[in-house]
Short mmCIF file of C-alpha atoms in Angstrom, two decimals:
data_model
loop_
_atom_site.label_atom_id
_atom_site.label_comp_id
_atom_site.label_asym_id
_atom_site.label_seq_id
_atom_site.Cartn_x
_atom_site.Cartn_y
_atom_site.Cartn_z
CA MET A 23 0.00 0.00 0.00
CA ARG A 24 2.77 2.37 0.90
CA PHE A 25 4.62 1.45 -2.27
CA ARG A 26 1.51 2.27 -4.28
CA ALA A 27 1.26 5.66 -2.59
CA ARG A 28 4.86 6.32 -3.57
CA LEU A 29 4.11 5.42 -7.19
CA SER A 30 1.02 7.62 -7.18
CA LEU A 31 3.08 10.63 -6.21
CA ARG A 32 5.81 9.80 -8.70
CA THR A 33 3.22 9.46 -11.42
CA ARG A 34 1.75 12.85 -10.62
CA ILE A 35 5.14 14.53 -10.46
CA ALA A 36 5.98 12.92 -13.80
CA VAL A 37 2.81 14.23 -15.42
CA LEU A 38 3.43 17.74 -14.11
CA ALA A 39 7.05 17.89 -15.19
CA VAL A 40 6.29 16.39 -18.61
CA SER A 41 3.58 19.01 -19.10
CA VAL A 42 6.00 21.80 -18.34
CA ALA A 43 8.65 20.33 -20.62
CA LEU A 44 6.15 20.12 -23.45
CA LEU A 45 5.06 23.70 -22.87
CA ALA A 46 8.67 24.81 -22.96
CA GLY A 47 9.15 23.02 -26.25
CA GLN A 48 6.07 24.64 -27.77
CA ALA A 49 5.61 28.18 -26.55
CA GLY A 50 7.73 28.41 -23.58
CA VAL A 51 6.50 29.52 -20.19
CA ALA A 52 7.61 30.76 -15.72
CA ALA A 53 8.08 32.55 -12.55
CA GLN A 54 11.58 33.96 -12.21
CA ALA A 55 13.30 36.37 -14.61
CA PRO A 56 11.05 37.62 -17.43
CA PRO A 57 11.93 36.81 -21.04
CA PRO A 58 14.03 39.31 -23.00
CA PRO A 59 12.12 41.79 -25.21
CA PRO A 60 11.66 40.56 -28.79
CA GLY A 61 13.84 41.62 -31.70
CA ALA A 62 17.35 40.46 -32.64
CA ARG A 63 18.44 43.86 -33.91
CA ALA A 64 17.42 45.52 -30.65
CA TYR A 65 18.89 42.70 -28.59
CA GLY A 66 22.24 42.84 -30.38
CA MET A 67 22.44 46.54 -29.52
CA GLY A 68 21.94 45.85 -25.83
CA GLY A 69 18.36 47.09 -25.88
CA ALA A 70 19.47 50.65 -26.70
CA PHE A 71 16.65 50.93 -29.21
CA VAL A 72 13.96 53.42 -28.23
CA ALA A 73 15.52 56.10 -30.48
CA VAL A 74 16.48 53.59 -33.20
CA ALA A 75 13.32 51.48 -33.60
CA GLU A 76 11.69 51.31 -37.00
CA GLY A 77 9.43 49.00 -38.98
CA PRO A 78 7.09 46.46 -37.36
CA ALA A 79 9.36 46.08 -34.29
CA ALA A 80 8.45 49.65 -33.34
CA LEU A 81 5.07 48.32 -32.23
CA HIS A 82 6.85 46.95 -29.15
CA TRP A 83 9.67 49.45 -28.67
CA ASN A 84 8.30 52.88 -29.60
CA PRO A 85 4.96 53.34 -31.42
CA ALA A 86 6.02 56.85 -32.48
CA THR A 87 8.38 55.36 -35.06
CA LEU A 88 5.77 53.14 -36.74
CA GLY A 89 5.95 53.70 -40.48
CA GLY A 90 6.57 51.99 -43.79
CA THR A 91 5.21 48.65 -44.92
CA GLY A 92 6.49 45.28 -43.81
CA LEU A 93 6.08 42.11 -41.78
CA GLY A 94 8.32 41.39 -38.81
CA LEU A 95 8.85 38.08 -37.01
CA ALA A 96 11.02 37.79 -33.90
CA PHE A 97 11.67 34.92 -31.52
CA GLY A 98 14.18 34.32 -28.78
CA GLY A 99 14.88 32.77 -25.43
CA GLU A 100 16.92 33.08 -22.28
CA ASP A 101 18.82 30.23 -20.58
CA ILE A 102 18.45 28.33 -23.82
CA GLN A 103 20.46 25.36 -22.56
CA GLN A 104 17.71 24.71 -20.02
CA ILE A 105 15.09 24.35 -22.75
CA ALA A 106 16.91 21.18 -23.80
CA GLU A 107 17.15 20.14 -20.15
CA LEU A 108 13.40 20.58 -19.67
CA TYR A 109 12.79 18.45 -22.73
CA ALA A 110 15.23 15.80 -21.46
CA LEU A 111 13.47 15.79 -18.10
CA GLY A 112 10.16 15.22 -19.84
CA GLN A 113 11.63 12.34 -21.82
CA ALA A 114 13.16 10.79 -18.69
CA LEU A 115 9.85 10.95 -16.86
CA ARG A 116 7.92 9.60 -19.82
CA ASP A 117 10.22 6.55 -20.06
CA TRP A 118 10.83 6.24 -16.34
CA ASP A 119 10.97 2.82 -14.70
CA PRO A 120 10.17 3.35 -10.99
CA ALA A 121 12.53 0.48 -10.14
CA ASP A 122 15.44 2.53 -11.50
CA GLU A 123 16.36 4.75 -8.57
CA SER A 124 18.98 6.66 -10.56
CA ALA A 125 16.77 7.69 -13.50
CA LEU A 126 16.13 11.20 -12.18
CA ASP A 127 19.36 11.75 -10.24
CA ARG A 128 20.84 14.07 -12.88
CA PHE A 129 17.86 16.41 -12.54
CA ALA A 130 17.52 16.39 -8.75
CA GLY A 131 18.53 19.63 -7.09
CA ARG A 132 18.90 21.48 -10.41
CA PRO A 133 16.08 24.01 -10.83
CA LEU A 134 15.28 24.62 -14.51
CA HIS A 135 14.09 27.94 -15.91
CA ALA A 136 13.44 28.84 -19.55
CA PRO A 137 11.89 32.16 -20.64
CA LEU A 138 10.91 32.74 -24.27
CA SER A 139 9.57 35.76 -26.14
CA GLY A 140 8.17 36.43 -29.57
CA LEU A 141 6.54 39.03 -31.77
CA ALA A 142 4.74 38.90 -35.10
CA ALA A 143 3.79 42.34 -36.42
CA ILE A 144 2.74 43.93 -39.67
CA GLY A 145 2.94 47.61 -40.53
CA ARG A 146 1.52 49.78 -43.26
CA GLY A 147 2.05 53.50 -43.18
CA GLY A 148 1.82 54.61 -39.57
CA LEU A 149 -0.35 51.66 -38.55
CA GLY A 150 0.99 48.55 -36.85
CA ILE A 151 -0.81 45.40 -35.71
CA GLY A 152 0.79 42.45 -34.00
CA ILE A 153 0.72 39.65 -31.47
CA GLY A 154 3.42 39.00 -28.90
CA MET A 155 4.40 36.28 -26.48
CA GLU A 156 5.89 36.39 -22.99
CA ALA A 157 6.42 32.81 -21.86
CA THR A 158 8.32 31.03 -19.11
CA ALA A 159 8.61 27.45 -17.83
CA ASP A 160 10.12 26.10 -14.62
CA ALA A 161 10.67 22.66 -13.13
CA ASN A 162 12.37 21.63 -9.91
CA ILE A 163 12.87 17.99 -8.92
CA THR A 164 14.33 17.15 -5.52
CA SER A 165 15.28 13.82 -3.98
CA ARG A 166 15.72 12.43 -0.50
CA THR A 167 15.95 9.09 1.25
CA ALA A 168 12.88 7.73 3.02
CA ASN A 169 11.99 4.48 4.75
CA LEU A 170 9.23 3.00 2.62
CA GLY A 171 7.85 -0.31 3.83
CA GLY A 172 10.94 -0.98 5.90
CA GLU A 173 13.26 -0.27 2.96
CA GLU A 174 15.41 2.80 2.44
CA ARG A 175 14.49 4.24 -0.95
CA THR A 176 15.17 7.42 -2.90
CA VAL A 177 11.97 9.39 -3.37
CA TYR A 178 11.47 12.28 -5.77
CA GLU A 179 9.36 15.34 -5.12
CA GLY A 180 8.94 18.37 -7.27
CA SER A 181 7.22 21.45 -8.55
CA ALA A 182 6.47 22.85 -11.96
CA ALA A 183 5.20 26.19 -13.22
CA TYR A 184 4.31 27.85 -16.48
CA ARG A 185 3.23 31.33 -17.49
CA LEU A 186 2.10 32.45 -20.94
CA LEU A 187 0.95 36.01 -21.59
CA VAL A 188 -0.10 37.10 -25.09
CA PRO A 189 -0.57 40.79 -25.94
CA ILE A 190 -2.59 41.51 -29.08
CA ARG A 191 -1.56 45.03 -30.01
CA ALA A 192 -2.47 47.79 -32.46
CA GLY A 193 -0.69 51.12 -32.73
CA TYR A 194 -0.32 54.23 -34.82
CA GLY A 195 2.52 56.70 -35.27
CA LEU A 196 2.19 60.08 -36.90
CA GLU A 197 4.41 62.99 -37.81
CA LEU A 198 3.77 66.22 -35.92
CA VAL A 199 6.59 68.41 -37.20
CA ASP A 200 8.89 68.00 -40.20
CA VAL A 201 11.46 70.62 -41.10
CA PRO A 202 13.56 69.01 -43.87
CA SER A 203 17.24 68.58 -42.99
CA VAL A 204 16.64 70.29 -39.63
CA ALA A 205 14.23 68.52 -37.28
CA ARG A 206 11.33 66.10 -37.15
CA LEU A 207 8.94 65.15 -34.34
CA ARG A 208 6.73 62.06 -34.22
CA ALA A 209 4.28 60.74 -31.64
CA GLY A 210 2.51 57.43 -31.36
CA ALA A 211 0.40 55.18 -29.17
CA SER A 212 -0.64 51.55 -29.06
CA ILE A 213 -3.23 49.59 -27.14
CA ALA A 214 -2.91 45.94 -26.22
CA TYR A 215 -5.39 43.34 -25.08
CA TYR A 216 -3.70 40.79 -22.82
CA THR A 217 -4.75 37.19 -22.45
CA GLY A 218 -2.89 34.28 -20.96
CA ALA A 219 -2.71 31.26 -18.71
CA ALA A 220 -0.48 30.20 -15.83
CA GLY A 221 -0.20 27.22 -13.56
CA THR A 222 1.89 26.11 -10.62
CA TYR A 223 1.94 22.53 -9.34
CA TRP A 224 3.54 21.12 -6.20
CA GLY A 225 3.85 17.51 -5.06
CA GLU A 226 5.44 16.30 -1.83
CA TYR A 227 5.45 13.38 0.59
CA ASP A 228 3.94 13.45 4.04
CA TYR A 229 6.14 10.86 5.72
CA ASN A 230 4.84 9.91 9.16
CA PRO A 231 5.91 6.33 9.90
CA PRO A 232 4.42 3.88 9.42
CA ALA A 233 2.16 5.79 7.01
CA VAL A 234 3.43 7.36 3.81
CA THR A 235 1.02 9.71 2.04
CA TYR A 236 1.41 12.63 -0.31
CA LYS A 237 -0.22 15.91 -1.13
CA ARG A 238 -0.26 18.01 -4.24
CA THR A 239 -1.36 21.58 -4.81
CA VAL A 240 -2.68 22.88 -8.11
CA ARG A 241 -2.84 26.59 -8.87
CA GLU A 242 -4.35 27.53 -12.25
CA LEU A 243 -4.92 31.10 -13.41
CA ARG A 244 -6.14 32.97 -16.47
CA ALA A 245 -5.10 36.51 -17.40
CA SER A 246 -7.03 39.34 -18.98
CA GLY A 247 -6.53 43.07 -19.22
CA TYR A 248 -5.30 45.90 -21.37
CA GLY A 249 -2.42 48.34 -21.59
CA VAL A 250 -1.67 51.54 -23.46
CA ASP A 251 1.84 52.48 -24.60
CA VAL A 252 2.79 55.99 -25.74
CA GLY A 253 5.97 57.22 -27.40
CA LEU A 254 7.80 60.23 -28.79
CA HIS A 255 10.64 60.39 -31.30
CA ALA A 256 12.50 63.50 -32.40
CA ARG A 257 15.32 63.95 -34.88
CA ILE A 258 16.99 67.10 -33.63
CA SER A 259 19.67 67.14 -36.32
CA PRO A 260 20.47 65.01 -39.37
CA TRP A 261 22.68 62.84 -37.15
CA VAL A 262 21.05 62.90 -33.69
CA ALA A 263 17.71 61.41 -32.62
CA VAL A 264 16.06 61.07 -29.21
CA GLY A 265 13.19 58.84 -28.17
CA ALA A 266 11.07 58.08 -25.13
CA ALA A 267 8.30 55.61 -24.39
CA ALA A 268 5.96 54.78 -21.52
CA TYR A 269 4.75 51.18 -21.48
CA ASP A 270 1.43 50.27 -19.85
CA ALA A 271 0.98 53.97 -19.10
CA VAL A 272 -2.71 53.21 -18.66
CA GLY A 273 -4.19 49.79 -18.06
CA GLN A 274 -4.39 46.76 -15.83
CA VAL A 275 -3.73 43.04 -16.20
CA THR A 276 -5.29 40.65 -13.68
CA TRP A 277 -4.74 36.96 -13.04
CA SER A 278 -7.69 35.04 -11.60
CA GLY A 279 -8.36 31.39 -10.91
CA THR A 280 -8.23 28.80 -8.16
CA GLN A 281 -5.81 26.94 -5.93
CA THR A 282 -6.73 23.46 -4.69
CA GLU A 283 -4.86 21.11 -2.38
CA TYR A 284 -5.27 17.36 -2.80
CA GLN A 285 -4.39 15.09 0.12
CA ALA A 286 -3.93 11.35 -0.48
CA ASP A 287 -4.40 8.66 2.11
CA GLU A 288 -2.12 5.63 2.47
CA SER A 289 -3.99 3.76 -0.26
CA GLY A 290 -3.27 6.53 -2.75
CA THR A 291 -6.87 7.81 -2.89
CA GLU A 292 -6.97 11.59 -3.28
CA HIS A 293 -9.26 13.84 -1.27
CA PRO A 294 -9.52 17.35 -2.73
CA GLY A 295 -9.84 20.30 -0.41
CA GLN A 296 -11.96 23.35 -1.04
CA ALA A 297 -10.81 25.42 -4.01
CA LYS A 298 -9.49 28.82 -3.00
CA SER A 299 -10.23 31.74 -5.32
CA ILE A 300 -7.21 33.74 -6.48
CA LYS A 301 -7.22 37.22 -7.98
CA GLU A 302 -4.01 39.21 -8.26
CA PRO A 303 -2.44 41.86 -10.51
CA ASP A 304 0.31 41.01 -12.96
CA ALA A 305 3.62 42.01 -11.40
CA ARG A 306 5.14 43.26 -14.68
CA HIS A 307 2.19 45.05 -16.25
CA ASP A 308 0.41 46.46 -13.20
CA GLN A 309 2.33 49.72 -13.28
CA PRO A 310 3.97 51.83 -16.00
CA SER A 311 7.57 51.38 -17.08
CA TYR A 312 9.65 53.91 -18.98
CA ARG A 313 12.57 54.16 -21.35
CA ALA A 314 14.40 57.13 -22.87
CA GLY A 315 17.37 57.20 -25.20
CA VAL A 316 19.51 58.90 -27.78
CA ALA A 317 21.02 57.69 -31.06
CA VAL A 318 23.86 59.28 -33.01
CA THR A 319 24.54 58.42 -36.65
CA PRO A 320 27.73 60.14 -37.87
CA PRO A 321 27.80 60.79 -41.62
CA LEU A 322 29.70 58.50 -44.01
CA LEU A 323 30.72 55.92 -41.40
CA GLY A 324 27.65 53.66 -41.53
CA LEU A 325 27.71 53.70 -37.73
CA THR A 326 24.93 54.17 -35.18
CA VAL A 327 25.72 54.56 -31.49
CA ALA A 328 22.82 54.53 -29.02
CA ALA A 329 22.15 54.63 -25.29
CA ASP A 330 18.95 54.08 -23.29
CA VAL A 331 18.00 54.38 -19.63
CA ASP A 332 14.97 52.48 -18.33
CA SER A 333 12.84 52.56 -15.20
CA ASP A 334 14.65 49.48 -13.85
CA SER A 335 17.75 51.71 -13.48
CA LEU A 336 19.60 49.93 -16.25
CA LEU A 337 21.84 51.67 -18.76
CA HIS A 338 21.75 50.12 -22.24
CA VAL A 339 24.58 50.97 -24.63
CA GLY A 340 24.80 49.67 -28.18
CA ALA A 341 26.29 50.19 -31.61
CA GLU A 342 25.47 49.09 -35.14
CA TRP A 343 27.95 49.25 -38.01
CA LYS A 344 26.94 48.76 -41.63
CA PRO A 345 30.23 48.95 -43.54
CA LEU A 346 28.70 47.89 -46.86
CA GLY A 347 25.06 48.72 -46.28
CA LEU A 348 23.95 45.11 -46.69
CA VAL A 349 25.70 43.58 -43.67
CA ALA A 350 25.36 44.86 -40.11
CA VAL A 351 27.50 44.08 -37.07
CA ARG A 352 26.15 44.94 -33.62
CA ALA A 353 27.35 45.01 -30.04
CA GLY A 354 25.75 46.04 -26.77
CA TYR A 355 26.23 46.20 -23.04
CA ILE A 356 23.88 46.56 -20.05
CA GLN A 357 25.05 48.19 -16.83
CA PRO A 358 23.04 48.72 -13.62
CA LEU A 359 23.05 52.37 -12.61
CA ASP A 360 22.64 51.25 -9.00
CA ALA A 361 25.79 49.28 -8.18
CA GLY A 362 23.99 47.51 -5.34
CA SER A 363 21.65 45.81 -7.80
CA ALA A 364 24.46 44.26 -9.88
CA PRO A 365 24.58 40.93 -7.97
CA ASN A 366 20.85 40.47 -8.69
CA LEU A 367 21.18 41.12 -12.43
CA GLU A 368 19.79 37.96 -14.04
CA ILE A 369 20.34 38.94 -17.66
CA ALA A 370 23.11 38.53 -20.20
CA ASP A 371 24.94 41.84 -19.95
CA LEU A 372 27.12 41.42 -23.07
CA ARG A 373 25.32 41.32 -26.44
CA ALA A 374 26.42 40.79 -30.03
CA GLY A 375 24.57 40.37 -33.30
CA VAL A 376 24.73 40.34 -37.07
CA GLY A 377 22.27 41.17 -39.82
CA VAL A 378 21.92 40.82 -43.57
CA ALA A 379 19.65 43.09 -45.61
CA LEU A 380 18.50 41.59 -48.90
CA PRO A 381 16.16 43.27 -51.40
CA ALA A 382 12.97 41.83 -49.88
CA VAL A 383 14.02 40.53 -46.47
CA ALA A 384 16.30 41.42 -43.57
CA LEU A 385 17.63 38.61 -41.38
CA ASP A 386 19.08 39.26 -37.93
CA ALA A 387 20.52 37.13 -35.14
CA ALA A 388 21.93 37.99 -31.73
CA VAL A 389 23.34 36.27 -28.65
CA GLY A 390 23.74 37.30 -25.04
CA VAL A 391 26.68 36.33 -22.85
CA GLU A 392 27.19 36.54 -19.09
CA SER A 393 30.38 38.51 -18.58
CA ASP A 394 31.41 36.65 -15.41
CA THR A 395 31.15 33.14 -16.88
CA TRP A 396 31.32 33.85 -20.64
CA ARG A 397 28.38 31.50 -21.02
CA VAL A 398 26.01 32.05 -23.94
CA LYS A 399 22.71 32.67 -22.18
CA ASP A 400 20.29 34.02 -24.80
CA VAL A 401 19.64 33.65 -28.51
CA MET A 402 17.37 35.94 -30.54
CA LEU A 403 16.31 35.62 -34.19
CA GLU A 404 14.39 38.07 -36.37
CA ALA A 405 13.19 38.36 -39.95
CA THR A 406 11.62 41.44 -41.53
CA LEU A 407 9.89 41.26 -44.91
CA GLY A 408 9.39 44.39 -46.98
CA PHE A 409 6.58 44.62 -49.49
#
């Protein structure tokens, strides 16, 4: 009976972790660091992009610079090695033989976290319409030794979480002032409808000899809400531009759902408790965030140097060099303005990227590296079609 209770818990943990691994392989999804903003060109420049943004990507970065006609697709992820680990964990649990005590040892005590982001946007004139993705997935398997039926065995417990938020956005940018070869001022705004789903699952043993039972907790939420972004962009000389944007300047995103605890008796039969209603604001979109920056494009050099400051007190510095016009090389760096926050910086602070501009399509790729370990942490891809 006790052995069956142990298998019941293992089965449930397996189902939860497999679900998270599958979500990570499809659309990503989690609960720690948020995914990086979409766009390989912006990412390669360290996120110093609010005064540089153009084309469909402007729908996310600065709606004031919306203009032209094109289709943009961007996709990327952080801690990309852990996406493969989440998938491997799912495979191991799917093929797991409970008699093999070592099957999950490589995953025990190694929390996994994989954020992903994406954007698909189309622009025509000053109008932009698009759909984004903010997705994260987590899994954490732990192990310990317990006396089950008079035998010392390794037991596995765990938790899993996913979070998927999808903004469906429309924006418009228009020109307010245009003095040829002197100055130009643009303004823009976008509104987004947010929808999404999130879940957190816990499973653990309640070991009180001679009885061995387990309990699991299921928390499932749905998101809904809206947000309004506004932006300004000014070219104050032929070579200098400034930009500023307020994200979620107006709006609210709320998560609502239930949390239920299931307690199993020694036979493995589950007894659900009363579902608890949950309603809470989204931590990232419940209040406005801001970004302001400057971009300098010296004549003849094919070079753009940019710097942004955001409301998280991060300085973004980046450069883009187009020596031949068709090929671009990019580099960027992120530095906390508050030195005390540096140890908590969970992003790749060194960025690099390349791009190729063909007659009908521009292809861009970028990577992020942690400067202390020189580990490649993020990868971002982007394609922009002109028509």
